[in-house]
Structure formats: structure tokens, C-alpha cells
Coordinates of C-alpha atoms in Angstrom, one line a residue:
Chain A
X522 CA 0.0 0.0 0.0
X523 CA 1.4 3.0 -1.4
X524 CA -0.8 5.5 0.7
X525 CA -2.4 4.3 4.0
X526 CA -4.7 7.5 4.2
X527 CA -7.0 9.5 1.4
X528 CA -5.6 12.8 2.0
X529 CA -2.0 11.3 1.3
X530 CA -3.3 9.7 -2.1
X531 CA -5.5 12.7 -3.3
X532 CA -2.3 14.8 -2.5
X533 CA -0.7 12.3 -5.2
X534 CA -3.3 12.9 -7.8
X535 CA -2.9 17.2 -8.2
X536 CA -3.7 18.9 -11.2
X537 CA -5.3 15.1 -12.8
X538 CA -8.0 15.1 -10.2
X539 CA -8.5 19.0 -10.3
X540 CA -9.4 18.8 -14.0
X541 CA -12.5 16.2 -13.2
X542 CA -13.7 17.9 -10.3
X543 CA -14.2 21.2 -12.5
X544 CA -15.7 18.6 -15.2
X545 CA -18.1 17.5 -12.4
X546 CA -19.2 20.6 -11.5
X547 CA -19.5 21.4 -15.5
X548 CA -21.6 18.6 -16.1
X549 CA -23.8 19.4 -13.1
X550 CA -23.6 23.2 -14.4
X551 CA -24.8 21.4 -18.2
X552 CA -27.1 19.0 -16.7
X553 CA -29.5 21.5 -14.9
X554 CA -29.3 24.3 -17.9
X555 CA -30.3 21.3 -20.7
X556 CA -33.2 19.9 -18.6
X557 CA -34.4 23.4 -18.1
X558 CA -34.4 24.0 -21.8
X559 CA -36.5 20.9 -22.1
X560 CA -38.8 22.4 -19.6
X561 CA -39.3 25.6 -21.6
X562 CA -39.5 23.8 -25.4
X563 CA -42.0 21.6 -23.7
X564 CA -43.8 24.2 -22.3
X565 CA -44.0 26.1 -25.8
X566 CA -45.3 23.0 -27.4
X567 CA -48.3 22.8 -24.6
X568 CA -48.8 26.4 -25.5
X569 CA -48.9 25.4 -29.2
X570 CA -51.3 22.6 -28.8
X571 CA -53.6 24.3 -26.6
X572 CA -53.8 27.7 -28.7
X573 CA -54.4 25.1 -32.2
X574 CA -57.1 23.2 -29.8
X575 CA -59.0 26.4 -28.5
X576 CA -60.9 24.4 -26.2
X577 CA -59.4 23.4 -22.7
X578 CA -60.6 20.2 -21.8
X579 CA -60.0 18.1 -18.7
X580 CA -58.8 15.3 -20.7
X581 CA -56.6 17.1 -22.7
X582 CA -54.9 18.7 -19.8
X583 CA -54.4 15.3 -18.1
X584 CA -52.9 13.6 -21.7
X585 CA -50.6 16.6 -22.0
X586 CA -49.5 16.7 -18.3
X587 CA -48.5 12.9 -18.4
X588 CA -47.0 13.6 -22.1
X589 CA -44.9 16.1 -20.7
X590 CA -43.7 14.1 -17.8
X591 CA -42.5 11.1 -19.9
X592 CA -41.0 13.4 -22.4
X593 CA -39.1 15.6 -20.2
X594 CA -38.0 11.7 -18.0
X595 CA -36.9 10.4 -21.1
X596 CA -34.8 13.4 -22.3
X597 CA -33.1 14.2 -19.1
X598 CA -32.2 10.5 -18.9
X599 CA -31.0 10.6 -22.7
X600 CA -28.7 13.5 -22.0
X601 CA -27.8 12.3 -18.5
X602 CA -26.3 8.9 -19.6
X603 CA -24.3 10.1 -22.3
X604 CA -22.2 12.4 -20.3
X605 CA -22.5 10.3 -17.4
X606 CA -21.3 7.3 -19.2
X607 CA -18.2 9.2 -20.6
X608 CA -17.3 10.9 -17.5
X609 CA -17.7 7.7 -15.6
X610 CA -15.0 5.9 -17.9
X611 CA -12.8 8.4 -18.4
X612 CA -12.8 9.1 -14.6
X613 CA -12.2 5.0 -14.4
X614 CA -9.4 5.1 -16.7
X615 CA -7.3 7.9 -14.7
X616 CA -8.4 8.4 -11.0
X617 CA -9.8 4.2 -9.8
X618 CA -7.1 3.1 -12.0
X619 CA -4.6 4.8 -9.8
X620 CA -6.7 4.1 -6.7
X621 CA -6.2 0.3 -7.4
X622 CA -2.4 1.0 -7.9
X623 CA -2.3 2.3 -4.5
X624 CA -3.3 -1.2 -3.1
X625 CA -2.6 -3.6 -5.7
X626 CA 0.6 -4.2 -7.3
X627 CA 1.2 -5.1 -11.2
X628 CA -2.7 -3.6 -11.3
X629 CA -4.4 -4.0 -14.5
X630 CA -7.7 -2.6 -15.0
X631 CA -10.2 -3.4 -17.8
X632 CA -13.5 -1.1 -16.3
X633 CA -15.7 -2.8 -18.9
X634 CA -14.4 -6.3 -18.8
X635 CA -16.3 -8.8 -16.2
X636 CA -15.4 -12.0 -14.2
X637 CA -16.6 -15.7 -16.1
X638 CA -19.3 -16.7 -13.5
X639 CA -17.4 -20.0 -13.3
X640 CA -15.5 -18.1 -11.2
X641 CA -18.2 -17.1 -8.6
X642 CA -19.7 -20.5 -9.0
X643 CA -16.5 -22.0 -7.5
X644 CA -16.8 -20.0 -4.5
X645 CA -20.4 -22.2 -3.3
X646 CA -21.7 -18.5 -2.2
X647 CA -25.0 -20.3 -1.9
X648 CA -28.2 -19.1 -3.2
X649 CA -30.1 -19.5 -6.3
X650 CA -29.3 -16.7 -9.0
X651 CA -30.4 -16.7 -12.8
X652 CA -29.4 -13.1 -13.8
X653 CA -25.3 -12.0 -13.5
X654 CA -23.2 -8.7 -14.1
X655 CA -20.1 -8.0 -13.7
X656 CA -17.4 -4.9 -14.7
X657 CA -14.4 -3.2 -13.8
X658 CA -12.3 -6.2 -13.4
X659 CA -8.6 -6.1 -12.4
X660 CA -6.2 -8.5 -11.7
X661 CA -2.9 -7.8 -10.1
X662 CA -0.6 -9.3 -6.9
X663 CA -1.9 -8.3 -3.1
X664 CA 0.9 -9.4 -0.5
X665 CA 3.1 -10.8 -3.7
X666 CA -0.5 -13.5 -4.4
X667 CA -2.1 -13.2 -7.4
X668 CA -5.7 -11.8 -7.5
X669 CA -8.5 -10.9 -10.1
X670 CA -11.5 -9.2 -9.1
X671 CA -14.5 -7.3 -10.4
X672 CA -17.8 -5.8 -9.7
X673 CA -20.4 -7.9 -9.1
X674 CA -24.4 -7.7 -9.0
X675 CA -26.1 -11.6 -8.8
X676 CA -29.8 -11.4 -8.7
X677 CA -32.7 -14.0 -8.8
X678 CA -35.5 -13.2 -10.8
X679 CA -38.9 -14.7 -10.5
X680 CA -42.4 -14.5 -11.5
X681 CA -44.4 -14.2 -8.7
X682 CA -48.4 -14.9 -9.2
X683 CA -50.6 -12.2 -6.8
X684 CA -53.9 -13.1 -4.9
X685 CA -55.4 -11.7 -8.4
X686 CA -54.0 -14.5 -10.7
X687 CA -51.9 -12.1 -12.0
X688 CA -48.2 -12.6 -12.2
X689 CA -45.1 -10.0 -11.3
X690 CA -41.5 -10.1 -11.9
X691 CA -39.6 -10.4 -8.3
X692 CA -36.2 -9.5 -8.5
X693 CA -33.8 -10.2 -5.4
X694 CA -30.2 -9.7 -5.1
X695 CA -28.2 -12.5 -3.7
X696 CA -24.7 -10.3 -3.9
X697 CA -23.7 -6.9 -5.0
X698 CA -20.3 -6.1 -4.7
X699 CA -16.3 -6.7 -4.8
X700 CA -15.7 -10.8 -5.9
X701 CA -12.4 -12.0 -5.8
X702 CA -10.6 -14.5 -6.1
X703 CA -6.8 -14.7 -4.7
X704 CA -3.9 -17.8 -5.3
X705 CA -2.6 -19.0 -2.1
X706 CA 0.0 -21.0 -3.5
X707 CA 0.3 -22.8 -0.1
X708 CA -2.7 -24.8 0.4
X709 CA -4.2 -25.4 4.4
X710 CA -5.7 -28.6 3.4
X711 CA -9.1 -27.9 4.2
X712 CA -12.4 -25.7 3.7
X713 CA -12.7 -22.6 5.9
X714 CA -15.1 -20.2 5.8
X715 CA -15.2 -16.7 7.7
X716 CA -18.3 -15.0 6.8
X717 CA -21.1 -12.3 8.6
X718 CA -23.3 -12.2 5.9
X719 CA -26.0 -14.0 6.9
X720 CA -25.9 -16.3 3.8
X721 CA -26.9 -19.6 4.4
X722 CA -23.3 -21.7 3.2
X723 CA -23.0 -24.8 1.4
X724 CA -20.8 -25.7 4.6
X725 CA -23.5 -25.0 7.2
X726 CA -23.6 -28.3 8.8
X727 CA -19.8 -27.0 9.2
X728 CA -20.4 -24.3 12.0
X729 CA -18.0 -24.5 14.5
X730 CA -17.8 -22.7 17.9
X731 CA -15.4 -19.9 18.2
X732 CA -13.6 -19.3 21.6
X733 CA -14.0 -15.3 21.4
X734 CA -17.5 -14.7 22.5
X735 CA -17.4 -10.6 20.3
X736 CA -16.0 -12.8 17.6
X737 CA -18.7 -15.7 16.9
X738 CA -21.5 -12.8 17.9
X739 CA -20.3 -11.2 14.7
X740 CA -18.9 -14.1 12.6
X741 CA -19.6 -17.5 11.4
X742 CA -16.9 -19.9 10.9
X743 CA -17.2 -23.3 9.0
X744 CA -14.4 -25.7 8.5
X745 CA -14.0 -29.4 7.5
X746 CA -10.9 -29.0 10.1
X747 CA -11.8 -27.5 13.4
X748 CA -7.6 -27.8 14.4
X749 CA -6.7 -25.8 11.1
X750 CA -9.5 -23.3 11.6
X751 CA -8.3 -22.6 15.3
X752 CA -4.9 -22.5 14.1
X753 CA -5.1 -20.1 11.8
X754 CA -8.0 -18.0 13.6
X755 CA -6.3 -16.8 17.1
X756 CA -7.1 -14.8 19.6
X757 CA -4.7 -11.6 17.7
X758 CA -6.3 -12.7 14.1
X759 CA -10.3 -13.2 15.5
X760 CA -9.5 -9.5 17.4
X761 CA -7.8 -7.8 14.5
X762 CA -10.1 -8.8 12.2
X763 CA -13.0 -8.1 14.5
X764 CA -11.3 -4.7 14.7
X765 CA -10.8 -4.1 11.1
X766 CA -14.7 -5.1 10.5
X767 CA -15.6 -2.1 12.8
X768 CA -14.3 0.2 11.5
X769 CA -16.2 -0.1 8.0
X770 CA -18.7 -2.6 8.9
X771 CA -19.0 -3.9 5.7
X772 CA -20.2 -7.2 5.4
X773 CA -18.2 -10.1 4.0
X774 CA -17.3 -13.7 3.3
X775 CA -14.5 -15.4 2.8
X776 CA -14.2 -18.7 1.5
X777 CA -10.7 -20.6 1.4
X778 CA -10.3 -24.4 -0.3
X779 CA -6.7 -26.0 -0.3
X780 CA -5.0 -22.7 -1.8
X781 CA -7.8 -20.9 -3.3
X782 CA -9.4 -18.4 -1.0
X783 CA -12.6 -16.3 -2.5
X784 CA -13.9 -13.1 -0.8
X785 CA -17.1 -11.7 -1.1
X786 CA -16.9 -8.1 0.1
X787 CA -21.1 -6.7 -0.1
X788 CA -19.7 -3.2 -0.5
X789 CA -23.1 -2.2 -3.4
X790 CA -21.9 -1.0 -6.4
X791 CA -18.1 0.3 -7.1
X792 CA -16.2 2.5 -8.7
X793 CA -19.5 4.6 -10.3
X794 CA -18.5 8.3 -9.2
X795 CA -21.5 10.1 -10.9
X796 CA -24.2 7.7 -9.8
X797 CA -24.2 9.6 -6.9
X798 CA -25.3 13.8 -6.3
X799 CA -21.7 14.0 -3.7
X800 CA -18.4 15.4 -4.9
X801 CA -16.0 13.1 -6.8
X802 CA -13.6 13.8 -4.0
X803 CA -16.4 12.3 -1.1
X804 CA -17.1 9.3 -3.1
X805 CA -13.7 8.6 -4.0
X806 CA -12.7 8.4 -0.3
X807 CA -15.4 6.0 0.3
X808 CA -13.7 3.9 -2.2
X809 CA -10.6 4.3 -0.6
X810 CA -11.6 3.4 2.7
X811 CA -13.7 0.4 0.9
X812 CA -9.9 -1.1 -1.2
X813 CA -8.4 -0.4 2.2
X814 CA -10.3 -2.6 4.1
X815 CA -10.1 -4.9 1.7
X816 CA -6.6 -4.8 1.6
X817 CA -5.9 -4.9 5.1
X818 CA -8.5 -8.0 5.4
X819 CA -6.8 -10.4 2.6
X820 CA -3.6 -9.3 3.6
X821 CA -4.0 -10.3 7.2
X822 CA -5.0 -13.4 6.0
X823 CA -2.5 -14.1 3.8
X824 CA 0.2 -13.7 6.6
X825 CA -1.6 -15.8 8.6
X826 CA -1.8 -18.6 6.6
X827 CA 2.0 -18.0 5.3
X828 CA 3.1 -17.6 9.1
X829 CA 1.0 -20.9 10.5
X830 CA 2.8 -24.1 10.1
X831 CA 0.0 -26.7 8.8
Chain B
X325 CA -60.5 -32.0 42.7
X326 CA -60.2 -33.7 39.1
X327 CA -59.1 -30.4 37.6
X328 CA -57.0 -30.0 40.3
X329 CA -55.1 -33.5 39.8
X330 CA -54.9 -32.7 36.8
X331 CA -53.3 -29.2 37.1
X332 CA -50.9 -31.2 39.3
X333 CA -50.1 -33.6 36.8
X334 CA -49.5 -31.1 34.1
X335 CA -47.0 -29.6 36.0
X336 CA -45.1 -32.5 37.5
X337 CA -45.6 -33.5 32.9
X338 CA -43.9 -30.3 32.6
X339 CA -41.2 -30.4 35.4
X340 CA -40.3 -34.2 33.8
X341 CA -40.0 -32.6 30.4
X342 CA -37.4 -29.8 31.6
X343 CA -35.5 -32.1 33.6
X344 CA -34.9 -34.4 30.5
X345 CA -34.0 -31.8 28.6
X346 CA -32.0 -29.7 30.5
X347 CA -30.2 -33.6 31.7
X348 CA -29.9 -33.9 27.8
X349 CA -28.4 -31.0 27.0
X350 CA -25.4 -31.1 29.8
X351 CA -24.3 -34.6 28.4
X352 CA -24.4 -33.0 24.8
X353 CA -21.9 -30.5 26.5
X354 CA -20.0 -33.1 28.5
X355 CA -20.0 -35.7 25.3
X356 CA -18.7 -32.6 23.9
X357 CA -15.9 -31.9 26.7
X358 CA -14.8 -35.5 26.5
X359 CA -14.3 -35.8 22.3
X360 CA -12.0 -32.4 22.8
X361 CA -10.4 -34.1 25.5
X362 CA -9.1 -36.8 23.4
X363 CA -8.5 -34.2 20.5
X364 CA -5.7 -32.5 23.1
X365 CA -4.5 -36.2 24.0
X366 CA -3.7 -36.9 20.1
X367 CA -1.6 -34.2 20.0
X368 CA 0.0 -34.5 23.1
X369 CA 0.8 -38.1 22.0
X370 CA 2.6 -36.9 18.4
X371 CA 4.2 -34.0 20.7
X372 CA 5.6 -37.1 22.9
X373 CA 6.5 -39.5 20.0
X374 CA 8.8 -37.0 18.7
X375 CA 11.1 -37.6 22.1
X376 CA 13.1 -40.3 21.4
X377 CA 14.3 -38.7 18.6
X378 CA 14.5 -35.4 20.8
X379 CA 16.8 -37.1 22.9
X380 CA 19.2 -38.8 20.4
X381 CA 19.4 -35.6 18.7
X382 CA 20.8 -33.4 21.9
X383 CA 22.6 -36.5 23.4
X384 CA 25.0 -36.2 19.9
X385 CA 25.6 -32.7 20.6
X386 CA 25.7 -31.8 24.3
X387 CA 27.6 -33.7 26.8
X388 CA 26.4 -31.5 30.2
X389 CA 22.1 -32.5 29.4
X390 CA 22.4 -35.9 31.6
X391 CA 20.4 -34.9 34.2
X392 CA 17.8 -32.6 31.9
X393 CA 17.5 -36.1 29.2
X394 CA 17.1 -38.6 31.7
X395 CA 14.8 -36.4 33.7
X396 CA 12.5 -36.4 30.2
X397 CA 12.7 -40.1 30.1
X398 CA 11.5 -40.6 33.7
X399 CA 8.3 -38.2 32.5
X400 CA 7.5 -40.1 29.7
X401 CA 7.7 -43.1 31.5
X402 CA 5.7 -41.3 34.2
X403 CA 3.3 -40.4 31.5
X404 CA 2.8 -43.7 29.8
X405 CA 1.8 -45.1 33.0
X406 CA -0.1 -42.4 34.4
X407 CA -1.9 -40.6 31.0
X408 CA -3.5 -37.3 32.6
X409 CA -3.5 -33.5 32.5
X410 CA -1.0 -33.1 34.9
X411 CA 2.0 -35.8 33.7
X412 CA 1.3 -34.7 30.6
X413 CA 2.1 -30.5 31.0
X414 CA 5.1 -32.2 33.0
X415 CA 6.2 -33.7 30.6
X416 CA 5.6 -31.2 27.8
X417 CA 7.4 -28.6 29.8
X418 CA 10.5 -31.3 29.9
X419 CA 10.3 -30.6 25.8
X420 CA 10.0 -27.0 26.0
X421 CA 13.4 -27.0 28.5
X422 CA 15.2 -29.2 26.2
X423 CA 14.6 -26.9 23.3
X424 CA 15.5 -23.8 25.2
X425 CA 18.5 -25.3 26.4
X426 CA 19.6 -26.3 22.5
X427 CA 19.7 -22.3 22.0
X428 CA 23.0 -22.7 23.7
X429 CA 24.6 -25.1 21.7
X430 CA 25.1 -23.2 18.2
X431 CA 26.1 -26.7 16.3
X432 CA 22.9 -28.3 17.8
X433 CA 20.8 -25.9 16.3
X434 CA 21.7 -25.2 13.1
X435 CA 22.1 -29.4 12.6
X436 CA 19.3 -30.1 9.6
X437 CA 17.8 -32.9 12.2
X438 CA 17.3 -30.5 14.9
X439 CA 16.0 -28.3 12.5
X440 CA 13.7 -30.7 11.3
X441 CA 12.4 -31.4 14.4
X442 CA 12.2 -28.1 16.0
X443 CA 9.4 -27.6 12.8
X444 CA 7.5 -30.6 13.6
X445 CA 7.3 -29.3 17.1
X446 CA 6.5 -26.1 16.6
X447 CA 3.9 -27.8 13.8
X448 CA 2.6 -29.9 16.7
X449 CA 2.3 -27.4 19.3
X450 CA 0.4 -24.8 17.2
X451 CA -1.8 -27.3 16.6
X452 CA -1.8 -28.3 20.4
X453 CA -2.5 -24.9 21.5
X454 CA -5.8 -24.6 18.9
X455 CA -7.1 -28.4 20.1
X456 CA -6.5 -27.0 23.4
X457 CA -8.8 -23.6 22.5
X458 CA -11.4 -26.0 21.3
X459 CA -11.7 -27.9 24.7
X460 CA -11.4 -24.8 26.8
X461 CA -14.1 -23.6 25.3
X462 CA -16.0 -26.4 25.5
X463 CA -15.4 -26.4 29.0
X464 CA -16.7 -22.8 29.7
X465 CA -19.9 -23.7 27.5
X466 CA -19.8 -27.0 29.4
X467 CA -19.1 -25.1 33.4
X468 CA -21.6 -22.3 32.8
X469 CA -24.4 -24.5 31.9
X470 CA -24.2 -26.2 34.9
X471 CA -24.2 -23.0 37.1
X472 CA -26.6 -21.4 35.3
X473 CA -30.3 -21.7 37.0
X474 CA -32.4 -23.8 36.2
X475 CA -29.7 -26.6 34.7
X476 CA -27.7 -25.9 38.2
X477 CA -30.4 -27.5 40.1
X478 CA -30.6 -30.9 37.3
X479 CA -26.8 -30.5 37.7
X480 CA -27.0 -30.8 41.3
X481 CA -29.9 -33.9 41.3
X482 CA -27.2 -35.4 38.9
X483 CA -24.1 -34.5 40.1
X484 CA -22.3 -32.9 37.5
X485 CA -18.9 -31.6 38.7
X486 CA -17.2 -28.7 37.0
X487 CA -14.6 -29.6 34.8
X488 CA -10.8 -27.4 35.2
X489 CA -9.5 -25.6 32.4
X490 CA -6.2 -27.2 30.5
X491 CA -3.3 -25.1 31.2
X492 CA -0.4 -26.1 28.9
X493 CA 1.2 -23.3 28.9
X494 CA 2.4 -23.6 32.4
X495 CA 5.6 -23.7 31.1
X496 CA 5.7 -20.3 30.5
X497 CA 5.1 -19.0 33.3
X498 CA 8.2 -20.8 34.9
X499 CA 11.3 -19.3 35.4
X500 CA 13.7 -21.1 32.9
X501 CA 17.0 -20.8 34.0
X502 CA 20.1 -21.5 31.9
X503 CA 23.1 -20.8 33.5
X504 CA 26.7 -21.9 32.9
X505 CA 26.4 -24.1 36.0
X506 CA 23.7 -26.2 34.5
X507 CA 25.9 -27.0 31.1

């Protein structure tokens, strides 16, 4: 980790970060004067319609009310998504790009390229899915390991028949946020999961009862190998990690077979600066904070498992 | 006094119901107690195979351990007649003296079988120290159960003892001495 704290990294990025904040404000500036020229070549049209009609009728004024709604929805989203979409990459390709540098070494980042969902599969998250998307994948070393990650939203669709005989589309998410999945290279010759995401695990008969009473209130833990698990989860490691989950409470899960360990980090969706009304600058450091926890997490973890004889 | 017999009865039905239960779930805990138990005893028995071995290895090196290598044979012998807690952290703090004392021999330590047996001990004792987490716990889980009210009172009708702690790590808190007059 190059910078452990925000201000230290945003010092890093000068006049590069300067330019988008002034292009956020700009589009912000562009957003509001184009939806209020819709407003007004809307309005003239109503005026137009209603001066051709001569007659004011209540069920003309409701057709042209909803008329103008869906028009002016549809144009502000039209012009909204193009700039959006072009800020949001270029943003991608210069600031997160050098935000995942800061944490991950050899980084490369594709923002539009996803992870193969034989990938997730292999981590036995649990849970029924039947729609997947994934973006902004990168792949680099953490702790000298080698890692690729990406964006992830999983959701299970379903049609869902009402008391009326009439049938809706349910959508639920099963997991939205940082996948990952990290070489080892020395294996602990078990399954071990760490997780506080209330997801039901393929290992649940595998619960097993952690001596730190903070820790299990917080955690679940299932192994195949109770000795390895307690091994590798001490006292210092169920504290630090305890203490690292605190201060970000973000949920997570963290699967490990043989030398493969796969985290699940429910951290919503990354890396979108504009999908949000804050300052670049605000959500950038919640990203930060988000990759440092990250980091700090897997890394811990690593050492563990590189320092444990097993 | 039918209604009242069988008010009685419900609540004797009742009391018989808790009693089983509450009797049920303390040998759970105690089954539970006892298979952690012998989770710390396989451990303790790979930690104790790996003596002979021990011994041979510090006997070629040192020539002022007598006393220190046949005192680790008398525990083991101790131990294979007498298998409990107490012979056993004896004997285990025999193995932790032995390998504090090799720091002193510089030849001893750096030999590749010393080496190789120092890992397996350090392999065996982190796994020692986790088995011994497991039963601890189990033990508290186990101990507060049966002080808890109501189970106390099943415990009591049963007599269900509390069950110590294992404290391996005794060791440590002794003060090992290694002097020039020792060597």
C-alpha cells in the first residue's frame, strides 16, 4: 500500500484530479441548464397545442401533463447517460485506476471487462441466481499473491403470481459487490469459511464454535478441520479482524479451499463516481476506505496462513 | 379436585419434560468436553512421539544435558503409566526445556535434524495450543451451563462436577533458568 490515508493519495493525484472535479461541477452546471431548456421547449409545445385546440378540456390537460412528464424523463435521462457514461470511464481510466495501484501491485484494469461466472460459482456462495453482471475487473498481486477481481451484482428473478392471478417479476439480489478470487499458493488442506453475511453456506452443517465470544456474535466460521481453523484464527487474528470489521462494517465472506481463498466483500456498487449527487472527492474516499479494508483484510489473512505451520 | 389433579399432573408432565431436557443438554456438552479431550491427547501423543528422537538428537551434541535427558525419560515413562492432564504438562514442559536449552549449543541448532524437528514441534504445538482452545471452550460452555439456573439445580440432582480448564502453557510462566552451571 502505497498511501495508507485518502488525503495522502488525493495529494498524489494534483492537477489530474482537479481537471475532473471542474468537469463534475461542468456537467452538473450542463445537466440543470439542458433539462431546463427541455422544460421551456415543452412548455411552448403545450402552448402550441392548446392555442391550435381552443378548447381546454380536462382530458386534454391530463394527456398533455402525463406527455410532458415522460417526455421531459426520457430526455433528461438521454442526455444524462451520455455524459454520465463518458465521465464515468474516463474518470475510471485515470483516478480508480490509480486508486487500485495504491493497493494492488502489477494492477491491470479493464473497467468494462467482467469475471466468467465459473469463477463465482466455485466459491459455493449459496443461493439461487439466474441473472449475472459483472465490470471493472482487475487482476494484479496483493501481498506478492495473485488476485482478479471485479464488480459484481447476482440477482434472482422470478415471477411471482398475486392473490389476483396475475403474475409480477420479483427481482432479489443475492450479492452486490467486490468478488475476488486470490492464489494462495500454499494450500491449508481444508475448507474454511469466515463470513457475517448472513448467507446460508453450502458448509453449514460445518459451523463450528469460536472461543471469542465478540468474535462468533459477529462471525460464522465453518471448516471441514476445526484444528486448522483454530490454528489459523487466534485470539490476535479473531481480534484484529473483528477490529478491522468495525471500523467499516461492511459485510463479507470469505471462502478458502486447499490454496484458493474467495472473498465476497457486499460493499453495493463500485467504482460509479457520478451515480451519486456527492463530490468526486467524497465518493472517491469512500472507495478508498472500501480497497483499504479490503486490503488490510486479505492481507492479514495471507500472513496468517503463510506464518501458520500446517 | 379432578381439575385440580390434573393441574398437578401437568405440571409434574412439565417439570419431567425440563429435567430431561435440561439432563440432555449437559451430556451434549460433557459428550462434547470429553471428544476435545481426546483431540488434546492426540496431539499430546505426536508431541511425545517426537522424544526419542529429541533425545538422540541433543545427546550427539551436548555432553552436560544428563540430568535434563534422563529427567524427560523418567516423564515419559511417568506419563505412559499415568496418562492425565498433569504428567502430561510435566512432561511437555520437559520438551519445551530441552529446546531452550539447545539455544545454547550453536552446532545443535543449526544441525538439519534439529532443524527438522524443532518444525515438527512447533507444527505440533500450534496445533496443540488450537485443540487445546477447542476444549477450553468447551469447557466454559460446558461449566456455565451447569451454574446457570435452572440446569444448576438438574446438575446438582445429577451430580455434574465442573470440569478445570487445561493449562499447557504452564511452562511459561516458569522461570527457565540457563546458567553456565547447568551445562
Amino acid at each position: 500500500m502505497k498511501y495508507e490515508s485518502f488525503t495522502e493519495f488525493l495529494g498524489s493525484l494534483d492537477a489530474k484530479n482537479e481537471q475532473f472535479n471542474n468537469k463534475w461541477e461542468d456537467l452538473k452546471y450542463e445537466k440543470r441548464k439542458k433539462a431546463l431548456i427541455t422544460a421551456i421547449i415543452i412548455l411552448i409545445i403545450d402552448i402550441i397545442i392548446l392555442n391550435s385546440v381552443g378548447a381546454f378540456s380536462m382530458f386534454l390537460m391530463v394527456l398533455l401533463f402525463n406527455a410532458n412528464v415522460f417526455i421531459f424523463v426520457i430526455s433528461h435521462l438521454l442526455i444524462k447517460h451520455k455524459d454520465i457514461t463518458q465521465f464515468n470511464n474516463d474518470y475510471k481510466e485515470r483516478i480508480i485506476n490509480e486508486l487500485l495501484k495504491n493497493f494492488i501491485e502489477d494492477v491491470d484494469y479493464v473497467p468494462l471487462k467482467g469475471l466468467p461466472k465459473s469463477i463465482y460459482d466455485e466459491a459455493k456462495y449459496g443461493g439461487f441466481y439466474n441473472k449475472y453482471y459483472s465490470d471493472d475487473y482487475f487482476e494484479g498481486k496483493m501481498n506478492g499473491k495473485k488476485i482478479v477481481m471485479a464488480n459484481l451484482l447476482v440477482q434472482k428473478e422470478e415471477e411471482i403470481r398475486d392473490k389476483d392471478g396475475n403474475y409480477e417479476t420479483e427481482t432479489t439480489t443475492v450479492f452486490n459487490g467486490i468478488f475476488g478470487k486470490i492464489n494462495l499458493e500454499k494450500t491449508i488442506n481444508c475448507n474454511l469459511t469466515i463470513a457475517n453475511d448472513y448467507r446460508t453456506s453450502s458448509f453449514d452443517k460445518q459451523k463450528i464454535d469460536m472461543d471469542s465470544f465478540e468474535f462468533e456474535k459477529e462471525f460464522n466460521v465453518y471448516t471441514d478441520n476445526q484444528i486448522t481453523a483454530m490454528q489459523l484464527l487466534t485470539a490476535d487474528i479473531q481480534s484484529d479482524i473483528l477490529e478491522l470489521y468495525n471500523e467499516q462494517k461492511i459485510r463479507f465472506h470469505i471462502s478458502i479451499t486447499n490454496n484458493t481463498m474467495y472473498v465476497l466483500f457486499n460493499t453495493g456498487r463500485m467504482f460509479e463516481v457520478f451515480s451519486s449527487r456527492k463530490n468526486p472527492n467524497e465518493v472517491l474516499e469512500k472507495f478508498f476506505e472500501i480497497m483499504r479494508f479490503i486490503y488490510m483484510l486479505v492481507d492479514k489473512i495471507i500472513n496468517t496462513i503463510d506464518d501458520t505451520i500446517i | 379436585m379432578d381439575t385440580m389433579l390434573l393441574i398437578i399432573l401437568i405440571i409434574v408432565a412439565v417439570l419431567i419434560v425440563t429435567i430431561i431436557a435440561k439432563y440432555n443438554r449437559i451430556i451434549k456438552l460433557r459428550n462434547r468436553v470429553k471428544s476435545s479431550e481426546s483431540g488434546i491427547d492426540v496431539y499430546l501423543n505426536q508431541r511425545f512421539d517426537l522424544i526419542p528422537n529429541l533425545v538422540e538428537c541433543v545427546k550427539g551434541y551436548t555432553k552436560h544435558e544428563k540430568e535434563l535427558l534422563e529427567n524427560i525419560v523418567k516423564q515419559r515413562t511417568n506419563y505412559s503409566q499415568n496418562r492425565n492432564l498433569e504428567t502430561a504438562t510435566e512432561l511437555n514442559n520437559c520438551i519445551n526445556r530441552i529446546i531452550a536449552v539447545a539455544e545454547n549449543y550453536p552446532e545443535l541448532k543449526s544441525s538439519d535434524q534439529f532443524l527438522s524437528l524443532q518444525n515438527n514441534l512447533t507444527k505440533v504445538e500450534s496445533q496443540l495450543q488450537a485443540a487445546r482452545r477447542i476444549y477450553n471452550a468447551d469447557v466454559q460452555r460446558y461449566n456455565t451451563t451447569i451454574q446457570t439456573i435452572p440446569t444448576n439445580i438438574v446438575a446438582g440432582m445429577f451430580g455434574f462436577k465442573e470440569i478445570n480448564y487445561f493449562q499447557i502453557e504452564d511452562y511459561k510462566r516458569e522461570n527457565i533458568k540457563i546458567d553456565g552451571d547447568n551445562l
